[in-house]
Coordinates of C-alpha atoms in Angstrom, one line a residue:
X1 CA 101.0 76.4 36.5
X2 CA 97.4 75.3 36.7
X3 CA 95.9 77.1 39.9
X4 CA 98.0 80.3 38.6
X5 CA 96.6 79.9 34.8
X6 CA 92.7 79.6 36.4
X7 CA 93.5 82.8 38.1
X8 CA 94.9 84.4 35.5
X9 CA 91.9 83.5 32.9
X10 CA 89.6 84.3 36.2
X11 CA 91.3 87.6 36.7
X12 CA 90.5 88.6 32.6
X13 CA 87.4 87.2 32.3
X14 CA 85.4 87.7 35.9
X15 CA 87.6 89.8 38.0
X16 CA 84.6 89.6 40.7
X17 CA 85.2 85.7 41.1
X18 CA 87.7 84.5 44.0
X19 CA 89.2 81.4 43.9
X20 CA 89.0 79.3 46.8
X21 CA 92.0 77.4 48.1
X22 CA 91.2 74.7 51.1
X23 CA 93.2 73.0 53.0
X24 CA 91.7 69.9 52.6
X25 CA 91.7 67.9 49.1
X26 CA 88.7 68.5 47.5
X27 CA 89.2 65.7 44.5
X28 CA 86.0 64.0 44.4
X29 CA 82.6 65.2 44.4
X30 CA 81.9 64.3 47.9
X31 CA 84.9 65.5 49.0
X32 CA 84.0 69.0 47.3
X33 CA 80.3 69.0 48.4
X34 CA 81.5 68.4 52.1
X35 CA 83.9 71.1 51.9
X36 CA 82.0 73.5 50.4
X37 CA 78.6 73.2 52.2
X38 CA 76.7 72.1 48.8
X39 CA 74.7 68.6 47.6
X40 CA 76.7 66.3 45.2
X41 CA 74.9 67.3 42.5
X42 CA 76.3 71.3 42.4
X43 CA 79.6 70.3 41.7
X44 CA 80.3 70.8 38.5
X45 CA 82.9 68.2 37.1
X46 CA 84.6 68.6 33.9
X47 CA 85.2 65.4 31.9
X48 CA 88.0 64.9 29.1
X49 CA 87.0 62.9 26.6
X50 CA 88.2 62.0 23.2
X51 CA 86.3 62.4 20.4
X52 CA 87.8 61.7 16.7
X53 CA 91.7 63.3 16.7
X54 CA 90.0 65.8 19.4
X55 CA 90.3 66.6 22.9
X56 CA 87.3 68.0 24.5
X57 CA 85.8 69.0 28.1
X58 CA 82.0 68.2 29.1
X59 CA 81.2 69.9 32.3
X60 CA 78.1 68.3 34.2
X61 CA 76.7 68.2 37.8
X62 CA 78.3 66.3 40.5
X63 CA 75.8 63.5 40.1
X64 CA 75.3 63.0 36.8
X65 CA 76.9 60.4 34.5
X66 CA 77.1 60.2 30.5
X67 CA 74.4 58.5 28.8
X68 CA 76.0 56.4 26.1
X69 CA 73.1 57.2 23.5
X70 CA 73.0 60.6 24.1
X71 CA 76.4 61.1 23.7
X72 CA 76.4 59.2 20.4
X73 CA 73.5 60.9 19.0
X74 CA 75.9 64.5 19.6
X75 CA 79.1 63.4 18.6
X76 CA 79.0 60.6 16.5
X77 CA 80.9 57.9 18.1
X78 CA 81.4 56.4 21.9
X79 CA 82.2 58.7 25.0
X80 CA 86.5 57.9 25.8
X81 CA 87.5 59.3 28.7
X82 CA 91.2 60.5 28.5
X83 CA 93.8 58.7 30.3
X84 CA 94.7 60.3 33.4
X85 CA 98.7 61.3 32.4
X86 CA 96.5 62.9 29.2
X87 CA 94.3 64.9 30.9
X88 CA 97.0 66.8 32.4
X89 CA 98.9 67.0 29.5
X90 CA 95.9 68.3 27.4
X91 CA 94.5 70.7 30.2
X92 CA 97.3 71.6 32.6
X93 CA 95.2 70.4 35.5
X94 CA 95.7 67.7 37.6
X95 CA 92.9 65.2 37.4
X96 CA 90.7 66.2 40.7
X97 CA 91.5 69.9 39.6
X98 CA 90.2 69.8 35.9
X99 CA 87.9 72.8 35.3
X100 CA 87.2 74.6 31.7
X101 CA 89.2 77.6 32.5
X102 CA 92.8 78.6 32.1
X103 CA 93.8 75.7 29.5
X104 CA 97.0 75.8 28.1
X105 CA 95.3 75.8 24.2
X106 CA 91.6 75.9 23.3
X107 CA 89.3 72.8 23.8
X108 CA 85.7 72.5 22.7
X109 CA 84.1 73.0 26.3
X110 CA 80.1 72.0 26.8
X111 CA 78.2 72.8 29.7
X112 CA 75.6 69.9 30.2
X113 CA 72.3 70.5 31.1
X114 CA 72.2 69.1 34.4
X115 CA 73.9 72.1 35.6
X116 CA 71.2 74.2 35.1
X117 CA 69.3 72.6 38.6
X118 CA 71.1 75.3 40.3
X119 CA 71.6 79.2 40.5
X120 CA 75.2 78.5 41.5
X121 CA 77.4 75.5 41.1
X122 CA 81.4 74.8 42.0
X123 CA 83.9 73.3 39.5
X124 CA 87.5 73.1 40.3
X125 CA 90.3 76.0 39.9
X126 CA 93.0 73.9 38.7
X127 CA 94.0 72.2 42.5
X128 CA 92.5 69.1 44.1
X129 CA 91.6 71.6 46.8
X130 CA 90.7 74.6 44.6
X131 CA 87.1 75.6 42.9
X132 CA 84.8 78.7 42.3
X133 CA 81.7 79.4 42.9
X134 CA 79.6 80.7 39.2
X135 CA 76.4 80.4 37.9
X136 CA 76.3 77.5 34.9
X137 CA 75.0 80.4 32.5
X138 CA 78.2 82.4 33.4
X139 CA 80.5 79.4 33.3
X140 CA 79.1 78.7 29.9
X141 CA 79.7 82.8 28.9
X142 CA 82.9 83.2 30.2
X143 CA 84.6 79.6 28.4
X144 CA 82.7 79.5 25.4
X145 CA 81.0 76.6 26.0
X146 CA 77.9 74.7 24.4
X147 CA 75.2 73.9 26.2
X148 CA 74.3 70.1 25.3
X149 CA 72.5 67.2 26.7
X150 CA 74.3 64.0 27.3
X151 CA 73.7 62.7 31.0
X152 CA 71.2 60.4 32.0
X153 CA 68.2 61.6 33.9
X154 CA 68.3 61.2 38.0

C-alpha cells in the first residue's frame, strides 16, 4: 500500500511530480545520494519520533542529525525515535521508505531547516528504492508541514 498511497497523494496534490522507482535499494542516505546523482546532504529523511501520546515526522537533510537542545526547546521533552515495527504501523512505509506523503491518518509533519541548502532535495516515495525529487518549500506546501529548527549545525 505505501508506494501506491505516495502516488496517490502525489497524483492529488503535484500531478507534475513522478515518482522514481530503482532497481537498486535506496534505504540509506548514501545509498540514495549514489543512486540519484546528489551529495548526502539533499536527501531529505523523514524521522518518526514520539512526542507526548503523539506521533510525528521531522524531515531534514541527509546529513543532519537532531540537536537534543533544540529539539527540547520546540517540543518540550527528549527526541524518541519510533521503534522500527511502529514506524510502519504509524506511517504505512517501510523504514528506508518513510516520506511525509501518503500516510494512512494525519501526522504533524516539519520540514527542518537544513533542507533549505538546496533548490531541490529527494525524500523517499514509500519503497526502499523509491523517492521524488521537490523543492523543500513545495514539500512543506504540499504536506502541511512546519518549518522548524532542530538539527545541529555542519
Amino acid at each position: 500500500m505505501s508506494l501506491s498511497s505516495v502516488t496517490a497523494f502525489l497524483a492529488e496534490k503535484a500531478p507534475d511530480l513522478k515518482v522514481i522507482v530503482l532497481d537498486e535499494s535506496t534505504a540509506t542516505v548514501a545509498m540514495a545520494a549514489a543512486a540519484h546523482r546528489v551529495v548526502p546532504a539533499q536527501i531529505a529523511k523523514t524521522l518518526a519520533l514520539r512526542v507526548a501520546d503523539a506521533v510525528i515526522l521531522i524531515v531534514t537533510g541527509g546529513e543532519a542529525r537532531i540537536d537534543n537542545k533544540k529539539f527540547k526547546a520546540r517540543f518540550g521533552t527528549k527526541a524518541r525515535m519510533l521503534d522500527l515495527a511502529d514506524v510502519e504501523a504509524e506511517t504505512s512505509h517501510p523504514v528506508g521508505g518513510v516520506c511525509p506523503f501518503g500516510l494512512p491518518k494525519p501526522l504533524a509533519v516539519y520540514c527542518d531547516v537544513s533542507l533549505r541548502a538546496f533548490d531541490i532535495v529527494v525524500p523517499a516515495a514509500g519503497a526502499t528504492n523509491a523517492a521524488v525529487r521537490i523543492s523543500p518549500e513545495r514539500m512543506a506546501d504540499i504536506t502541511g508541514a512546519e518549518w522548524i529548527d532542530v538539527t545541529a549545525s555542519t
